[in-house]
Structures are given as C-alpha cells and as structure tokens.
C-alpha cells in the first residue's frame, strides 16, 4: 500500500484543524517574524473590546490576536475598586493618575499572560497602543517586558518605536499607516535607528472603524488611500529599498470574505486585518449588547465625526452620538482649557475636551467607550467599520469566522 503523500509543508504556528483549510484555500500563509501564520490579523479595539479572550482565541487558531492597551482595568473588578472615586480627589490629580496608570499596567500584565496561555504557543499575541495616548511609551515598554510577540501602533506616527523596543530585538514592530508616503517616511526614519518594521498595516480610512488615518473627514475618500493605489505603490518603494521580502503589508478596512483576502493578496498584501467581524464573535470581551449593536448596524447607520483625539472617526449612530452631534457646534463655541481631566486619567496626550482645542471632539472618550463596553446603548460610543458582516447579524465563534474567511464562497448560480 502506498503511503499517503505528506502535506506540502508543515505549519506549526497554525492549529492543525485550520492548517489544511488554509492549504486548500488558494491563499498564501503570512510570514511574520519568522512564523508562518494564517493571513489574518485581528485588529486592536478599545476600550476593552479586544482583551485576552478574543486575542488568545485568534492566536490559538494561528492568526495574530491583538489586545488593545487602553484602560484594561475595566476588566478587573479589584483594579476598578482600587481606583474608584479618584477623579473626585481635587488637589491630588498627579497621585490619582499615577494610581490609575499603575492599575492599567497591572491589567495589561494579566491580559497578556492570559492571552498567551490561551494561544498555547500558536499564532502571535500582539498589543495595540495608540500613539496619541499619554501612556504610549509606558504601555509599549511594559508589554515588551511581559513578552508580547508584537507591538502595533496607530493613531500617529511611531517614529520612536525602535528606541522603545531596542532591548527587545525579537518582538515584531508594526506601524499602522494609510498611504505610501507614510510608508516611505517610517522606513527612512527607522532605517537611521537600524531597525525596520516587521510588517506595516495599510488601513483604508474610508472603510475602517474607530480612529481613522486621515487628517480631516473630507480626506476619507481621497483616492490615494485606495488599496489599488497604495498597496502597489508601497510594494514598489519597498522593492526599491531592498525590503520587499522583509516587510509584509497587511491591508485593513472592509475585509469580509475569502475573495477580499485573495484580491488584496494579488495587489501585494501578505495578509489582512479585521476589526468589526471579530468584535461580534462569541469570544469578544465586550458585553453581548455591544455585539448586537454592531452586528445589526447597516452602512447607512454609520456616522463620521471628529474625535476628541483630533482624528476623524467612524461609529454607529447611537442615541448618544446623534445627540452629541446635534449640539457639537454649541460645545465648540464654549470649548476652553480645563484645570484637570474629568476622570483624573488624562488618557490622551492631547484631548479636545481637556485642552479646549477648537475643531476637536468635546466629550470624554474613555467614558463613552467604557459605556459601549458595558453594552449601554444610550450612552455608549460604538466604533464600527463599513460593510455587511460575514454572518449578517449572527454572533458566531472565532473558529467559524476564520473558517469562513479561508473558504471560497460557491459561485452564484
């Protein structure tokens, strides 16, 4: 009897249940920091939307699971109790902030440890840190000390990321950018620091959710962000710099199917990043009501606005957001510098509400995103990308989502 032919190659970082599906899919695995992975990255979503349960599940199947670093204490009752009421202690703002920051770093340690345990050595566990947050550097350093596999940074240019990670040469460093000019800038700046990105996420601001990589809302539809333009342009630049094989590109925004991944790989992407489809999985760390709001929202329900971080953003037009937008002009006229952060937290390095910045959002983003995490539809800010979801309004598992993404849909009759 003839022995069965072995698989073309082994994929030790991918769960054995999904590796054969990838090999039959026609999609190429993504090589990142020396590991062959599913060509799927789960985007970081805060506050607390993607914590250890979601990130560990995605990594455990062989993808890149991502923990969002912002205000993770919300998942830990003991840390919330320790920091309860600190905002009211006027005159002790610095002490209150130090206590909250310490609690969030402890929460980050716990979440990374739990995600790595759930991953069982498969895939990669990443941390997403917004460049715009005040504790950006501390969060990056702490995650690296905790053994995180990759650091992903968006909402600003992370020109200093190689410096922060200089003692951790094996950790993958991944900036999020939106156009080819950003790719050239990061590569040239990092080259002087003798470290290259291990991958670059190319996020389309017209399609993604949350904070978007454009200067103004009016720029969201600029053709320079189209994948058909930016992926070949970025690939050509990397080729000219001799880095084409060293720096894979990961396309983010509006990815919903196997056909989307195949099309983007043909354009030069090694893999894709998805946020909203993972936010509505059973393993997502948010309240079930949060998942329902995102799953049932349609493209016509999406609202674009300027965040308190000064960046364009996209979210579901829930009661709170529509009420805020109705009075936004009035709030802008009375914007002023405040003596202190209303949460004693100072989560952002620059905050439209605290700093009275004209044209920036005038609300507490930590408060509104925290409400969304709890499933509070009346008060929450629910970030979401555009496009119908793979399972419609159904809440399904991470495994089912990955299987759907790896499987070509049957041709229509």
XYZ file of C-alpha atoms in Angstrom:
413
model
C 0.000 0.000 0.000
C 1.324 3.406 -0.942
C 1.844 5.776 1.976
C -0.237 8.978 1.864
C 1.576 11.977 0.460
C 2.676 14.427 3.132
C 1.327 17.965 3.189
C 3.366 20.359 1.016
C 4.831 21.836 4.191
C 4.026 21.970 7.860
C 2.550 24.987 9.595
C 3.455 24.586 13.281
C 2.114 28.021 14.287
C -1.386 27.213 12.941
C -3.843 24.904 14.682
C -3.964 21.525 12.888
C -7.718 21.916 12.377
C -7.240 25.018 10.195
C -3.875 24.358 8.521
C -5.340 22.018 5.859
C -8.108 24.516 5.146
C -5.509 27.235 4.511
C -3.515 24.936 2.218
C -6.663 24.240 0.159
C -7.858 27.847 0.154
C -5.585 29.227 -2.554
C -4.466 31.885 -0.074
C -0.823 32.234 0.923
C 0.153 31.985 4.591
C 1.586 35.183 6.047
C 5.188 35.075 7.238
C 5.729 37.409 10.171
C 8.828 37.474 12.390
C 9.823 34.046 11.113
C 6.445 32.379 11.682
C 4.026 31.162 9.017
C 0.553 32.236 10.114
C -2.972 32.494 8.865
C -3.085 35.667 6.718
C -5.481 37.196 9.253
C -4.815 39.812 11.936
C -7.474 40.736 14.491
C -7.403 44.492 14.959
C -6.994 46.071 18.389
C -10.249 47.557 19.695
C -10.662 49.594 22.870
C -11.781 50.349 25.434
C -11.577 46.676 26.443
C -13.287 45.269 23.338
C -10.291 43.113 22.392
C -8.692 41.773 25.538
C -7.325 38.321 26.400
C -10.348 36.190 25.451
C -10.521 37.442 21.864
C -6.787 37.862 21.288
C -5.988 34.463 22.795
C -8.632 32.733 20.681
C -7.423 34.263 17.407
C -3.781 33.485 18.172
C -4.715 29.962 19.275
C -6.072 29.174 15.806
C -2.938 30.545 14.131
C -3.675 34.196 13.422
C -2.497 37.392 15.096
C -4.658 38.183 18.120
C -4.433 41.744 19.396
C -5.061 43.206 22.852
C -5.965 46.903 22.950
C -3.918 48.564 25.689
C -6.345 51.348 26.664
C -7.910 51.242 30.160
C -7.812 47.468 30.616
C -8.515 47.823 34.350
C -12.207 47.811 33.346
C -11.969 44.025 33.015
C -10.645 43.611 36.574
C -13.048 44.438 39.448
C -10.268 44.612 42.042
C -8.371 47.199 39.984
C -11.531 49.214 39.373
C -12.250 49.177 43.115
C -8.702 50.349 43.827
C -9.139 53.349 41.506
C -12.781 54.128 42.288
C -13.531 57.758 43.142
C -10.053 59.092 42.446
C -11.413 61.669 39.992
C -13.148 63.454 42.880
C -9.945 63.991 44.844
C -9.259 67.575 43.777
C -5.721 68.631 44.534
C -4.329 65.120 44.164
C -4.542 64.779 40.379
C -0.981 63.536 39.910
C -1.414 60.904 42.643
C -4.728 59.778 41.162
C -3.307 59.494 37.671
C -0.299 57.504 38.903
C -2.635 55.066 40.671
C -4.818 54.606 37.580
C -1.790 54.185 35.305
C -0.335 51.542 37.638
C -3.649 49.683 37.683
C -3.774 49.673 33.898
C -0.238 48.300 33.639
C -1.161 45.534 36.082
C -4.242 44.785 33.972
C -2.056 44.711 30.866
C 0.221 42.129 32.516
C -2.748 39.928 33.383
C -4.291 40.193 29.920
C -1.046 39.354 28.108
C -0.418 36.369 30.390
C -3.964 35.031 29.905
C -3.863 35.539 26.129
C -0.550 33.721 25.806
C -1.896 30.814 27.861
C -4.979 30.598 25.648
C -2.852 30.718 22.477
C -0.900 27.587 23.510
C 2.154 28.650 21.535
C 0.225 29.115 18.296
C -0.117 32.279 16.224
C 1.061 35.558 17.715
C -0.241 37.738 20.535
C 0.082 41.465 19.818
C -0.629 44.668 21.705
C -2.168 47.699 20.012
C -1.117 51.034 21.502
C -2.398 54.338 20.130
C 0.432 56.817 19.611
C -1.999 59.507 20.770
C -2.412 58.150 24.318
C -0.424 59.729 27.118
C 0.927 56.397 28.428
C 2.017 55.189 24.988
C 5.705 54.724 25.887
C 4.996 53.103 29.252
C 2.492 50.682 27.696
C 4.906 49.674 24.927
C 7.773 49.058 27.351
C 5.588 47.116 29.773
C 4.098 44.908 27.060
C 7.580 44.091 25.787
C 8.755 43.228 29.304
C 5.741 40.897 29.583
C 6.888 39.015 26.478
C 4.404 40.296 23.925
C 5.058 38.912 20.425
C 4.274 42.105 18.508
C 3.578 45.798 19.096
C 1.135 47.509 16.729
C 0.898 51.318 16.806
C -1.581 53.603 15.059
C -3.255 56.995 15.630
C 0.011 58.807 14.982
C 3.468 58.148 13.564
C 5.516 55.921 15.920
C 8.905 57.348 14.942
C 10.319 56.415 18.354
C 9.083 52.804 18.483
C 12.530 51.325 17.625
C 14.017 53.254 20.554
C 11.371 51.944 22.964
C 11.978 48.372 21.769
C 15.771 48.452 21.483
C 16.185 45.846 24.245
C 13.679 43.510 22.577
C 15.015 42.698 19.106
C 12.789 39.632 18.651
C 9.484 41.461 19.164
C 7.734 42.406 15.924
C 7.138 46.147 15.437
C 4.165 47.035 13.233
C 3.062 50.609 12.467
C -0.403 51.383 11.077
C -0.339 53.786 8.112
C -2.740 54.776 5.354
C -0.714 55.816 2.322
C 2.589 55.169 0.549
C 4.083 58.449 1.757
C 3.698 57.280 5.348
C 5.423 54.005 4.482
C 8.393 55.850 2.991
C 8.646 58.183 5.981
C 8.596 55.390 8.574
C 11.108 53.242 6.691
C 13.561 56.108 6.201
C 13.293 57.300 9.810
C 13.595 53.797 11.250
C 16.497 52.992 8.940
C 18.565 55.556 10.833
C 17.795 53.638 14.009
C 18.950 50.389 12.341
C 15.602 48.653 12.681
C 12.931 48.004 10.078
C 9.218 47.389 10.584
C 8.424 43.679 10.769
C 5.205 44.465 8.882
C 3.106 47.526 8.042
C -0.670 47.701 8.328
C -2.207 49.730 5.489
C -5.575 50.912 6.831
C -8.163 52.394 4.456
C -9.842 55.319 6.272
C -12.977 55.093 4.108
C -13.631 51.532 5.247
C -12.227 51.091 8.753
C -13.870 51.801 12.087
C -12.700 53.805 15.084
C -9.975 56.411 14.657
C -9.030 56.838 11.011
C -5.726 57.629 9.311
C -6.675 60.860 7.562
C -6.184 64.469 8.580
C -9.806 65.507 8.016
C -13.193 63.919 7.403
C -13.120 65.438 3.905
C -9.997 63.363 3.139
C -11.543 59.977 3.887
C -12.483 59.377 0.249
C -9.152 60.510 -1.219
C -8.078 58.079 -3.964
C -4.540 57.891 -2.567
C -5.924 55.636 0.172
C -7.463 53.112 -2.216
C -5.831 49.700 -1.895
C -5.448 49.580 -5.688
C -3.127 52.588 -5.368
C -1.376 52.361 -2.025
C -0.506 48.645 -1.975
C 1.374 48.618 -5.333
C 2.997 51.976 -4.509
C 4.173 50.802 -1.094
C 5.315 47.472 -2.538
C 7.335 49.264 -5.241
C 9.010 51.505 -2.675
C 9.919 48.519 -0.512
C 11.257 46.717 -3.597
C 13.444 49.700 -4.485
C 14.748 49.749 -0.911
C 15.521 46.024 -0.994
C 12.911 45.323 1.667
C 10.105 43.691 -0.282
C 10.536 40.301 1.381
C 11.365 41.709 4.802
C 8.362 43.994 5.347
C 4.999 42.380 4.573
C 1.976 44.623 4.078
C -1.302 43.956 5.881
C -4.456 45.515 4.397
C -7.110 46.732 6.853
C -10.611 48.042 6.298
C -13.758 46.478 4.846
C -12.364 42.920 4.617
C -15.229 40.463 4.923
C -14.545 37.361 2.783
C -12.092 34.927 1.190
C -12.490 36.841 -2.082
C -11.448 40.071 -0.328
C -8.299 38.430 1.025
C -7.450 36.870 -2.358
C -7.906 40.222 -4.122
C -5.708 42.043 -1.611
C -3.004 39.384 -1.807
C -2.974 39.841 -5.589
C -2.461 43.578 -5.004
C 0.597 42.889 -2.848
C -0.710 42.381 0.684
C 0.611 39.435 2.675
C -2.422 39.408 4.944
C -5.435 41.361 6.152
C -6.600 42.939 9.392
C -10.226 42.832 10.529
C -11.842 44.560 13.482
C -15.642 44.560 13.394
C -16.100 40.909 12.291
C -14.064 39.835 15.338
C -15.911 42.290 17.611
C -19.131 40.335 17.061
C -17.685 36.892 17.852
C -18.614 34.869 20.919
C -15.093 35.291 22.304
C -15.049 39.097 22.047
C -14.513 40.584 25.509
C -17.388 43.090 25.275
C -20.969 42.814 26.540
C -23.443 40.896 24.305
C -25.401 44.106 23.749
C -22.282 45.731 22.283
C -22.059 42.885 19.787
C -25.737 43.180 18.900
C -25.430 46.898 18.136
C -22.504 46.328 15.774
C -23.988 43.228 14.154
C -27.327 44.871 13.380
C -25.928 48.219 12.180
C -26.040 49.000 8.454
C -23.773 51.251 6.440
C -26.428 53.968 6.448
C -26.280 53.924 10.263
C -22.590 54.887 10.270
C -21.586 58.393 11.357
C -18.294 60.144 10.653
C -17.127 62.808 13.087
C -14.009 64.314 14.654
C -12.915 62.519 17.799
C -11.657 64.098 20.987
C -8.235 62.850 19.809
C -8.465 65.241 16.849
C -8.798 62.412 14.302
C -11.692 61.517 12.017
C -13.646 58.577 13.412
C -16.459 56.260 12.353
C -19.093 54.769 14.649
C -22.696 53.602 14.798
C -25.151 56.498 15.072
C -26.467 55.547 18.514
C -28.641 57.907 20.630
C -25.683 59.400 22.470
C -23.643 60.089 19.315
C -26.530 61.686 17.419
C -27.426 63.820 20.453
C -23.795 64.922 20.780
C -23.521 65.841 17.092
C -26.679 67.976 17.341
C -25.012 70.226 19.916
C -21.397 69.876 18.787
C -21.272 73.376 17.264
C -22.567 74.866 20.500
C -19.984 72.932 22.513
C -17.219 74.150 20.221
C -18.109 77.773 20.946
C -17.547 77.277 24.679
C -14.524 74.980 24.457
C -11.860 76.034 26.961
C -8.827 74.694 28.774
C -9.904 72.826 31.903
C -7.936 72.647 35.126
C -7.938 68.857 35.105
C -9.217 65.765 33.338
C -12.728 64.912 34.486
C -11.575 61.297 35.009
C -8.203 62.136 36.667
C -6.893 59.873 33.934
C -5.507 62.077 31.124
C -5.790 59.121 28.767
C -4.824 61.208 25.720
C -1.651 63.238 25.269
C -3.837 65.912 23.657
C -7.556 65.969 24.435
C -10.075 68.218 22.734
C -12.240 68.422 25.863
C -9.499 68.905 28.475
C -7.322 71.179 26.359
C -10.142 73.183 24.743
C -8.851 72.511 21.239
C -11.031 74.084 18.502
C -12.426 71.628 15.980
C -11.628 68.604 18.141
C -14.283 66.488 19.861
C -15.814 67.827 23.061
C -16.636 64.694 25.068
C -14.852 62.208 27.339
C -13.916 59.329 25.066
C -12.968 56.978 27.908
C -16.407 57.461 29.468
C -18.308 56.851 26.212
C -16.227 53.849 25.120
C -16.498 52.371 28.603
C -20.275 52.634 28.330
C -20.162 50.799 24.991
C -18.054 48.019 26.541
C -20.851 47.547 29.115
C -23.443 47.467 26.324
C -25.052 50.786 27.318
C -26.723 51.800 24.046
C -27.991 55.119 25.406
C -24.564 56.387 26.497
C -22.002 54.395 24.543
C -19.779 55.223 21.567
C -19.773 52.143 19.303
C -16.935 52.221 16.765
C -17.589 50.121 13.641
C -16.217 49.675 10.127
C -18.365 49.699 6.987
C -19.672 46.665 5.137
C -22.042 43.781 5.820
C -20.592 41.190 8.197
C -19.737 37.607 7.172
C -22.606 36.126 9.214
C -25.014 39.045 8.990
C -26.430 39.849 12.415
C -25.435 36.470 13.901
C -22.897 36.131 16.704
C -20.586 33.230 15.856
C -17.259 31.863 17.122
C -13.745 32.903 16.140
C -13.200 29.478 14.593
C -16.318 29.824 12.422
C -15.221 33.276 11.292
C -11.743 32.064 10.358
C -13.193 29.073 8.504
C -15.485 31.408 6.568
C -12.576 33.690 5.652
C -10.487 30.755 4.444
C -13.284 29.210 2.358
C -14.209 30.437 -1.130
C -17.940 31.011 -1.408
C -19.654 28.848 -4.032
C -20.230 30.605 -7.343
C -23.724 32.045 -7.755
C -25.978 30.012 -9.994
